[in-house]
Amino acid sequence: MGYHEYQKCIDACLKCASTCNHCASSCLSEQDVNMMAKCIQMDMECAALCYAAAQLMSLGSVHAKAICKLCAEVCKACAEECKKHHNDHCKECADACNKCADECSKMQ
């Protein structure tokens, strides 16, 4: 499989990564940043993994399915953490993470 076959998942990963970055940045502006620490950490990890997954899928890597499996797990964990917070950016992030997890799960 290559770029065209992975396109929907690549798009979901890139959207998720940018949404996670936005969420992490927005969390830093919250009044109680310490309360958002786990969310920020999960956002950064999820974004890094989503970017890596998108890159490997774009390359048609033999490791694309393996990274998609891990990406789905991390996206689900990030979504769960974001759901604990009632900020718009966290809700938006949880939605993007769940969509990405769904697309990545289809790659296996």
PDB file of N, CA, C and O in Angstrom, residues 29 50 55 94 106:
ATOM      1  N   SER A  29      -2.296  28.358  28.245  1.00  0.00           N
ATOM      2  CA  SER A  29      -2.916  29.643  28.557  1.00  0.00           C
ATOM      3  C   SER A  29      -4.010  29.533  29.614  1.00  0.00           C
ATOM      4  O   SER A  29      -4.595  30.538  30.011  1.00  0.00           O
ATOM      5  N   CYS A  50       1.413  11.074  15.408  1.00  0.00           N
ATOM      6  CA  CYS A  50       0.575  11.271  14.212  1.00  0.00           C
ATOM      7  C   CYS A  50       1.407  11.770  13.027  1.00  0.00           C
ATOM      8  O   CYS A  50       1.216  11.316  11.896  1.00  0.00           O
ATOM      9  N   GLN A  55       4.013  10.414   7.898  1.00  0.00           N
ATOM     10  CA  GLN A  55       5.229  10.347   7.088  1.00  0.00           C
ATOM     11  C   GLN A  55       5.489   8.931   6.595  1.00  0.00           C
ATOM     12  O   GLN A  55       5.788   8.721   5.416  1.00  0.00           O
ATOM     13  N   ALA A  94     -10.232  15.992  21.355  1.00  0.00           N
ATOM     14  CA  ALA A  94     -10.769  14.645  21.587  1.00  0.00           C
ATOM     15  C   ALA A  94     -11.465  14.130  20.332  1.00  0.00           C
ATOM     16  O   ALA A  94     -11.294  12.960  19.957  1.00  0.00           O
ATOM     17  N   LYS A 106      -8.356   1.098  10.978  1.00  0.00           N
ATOM     18  CA  LYS A 106      -8.715   0.495   9.686  1.00  0.00           C
ATOM     19  C   LYS A 106      -7.482   0.047   8.907  1.00  0.00           C
ATOM     20  O   LYS A 106      -7.591  -0.756   7.981  1.00  0.00           O
TER      21      LYS A 106
END
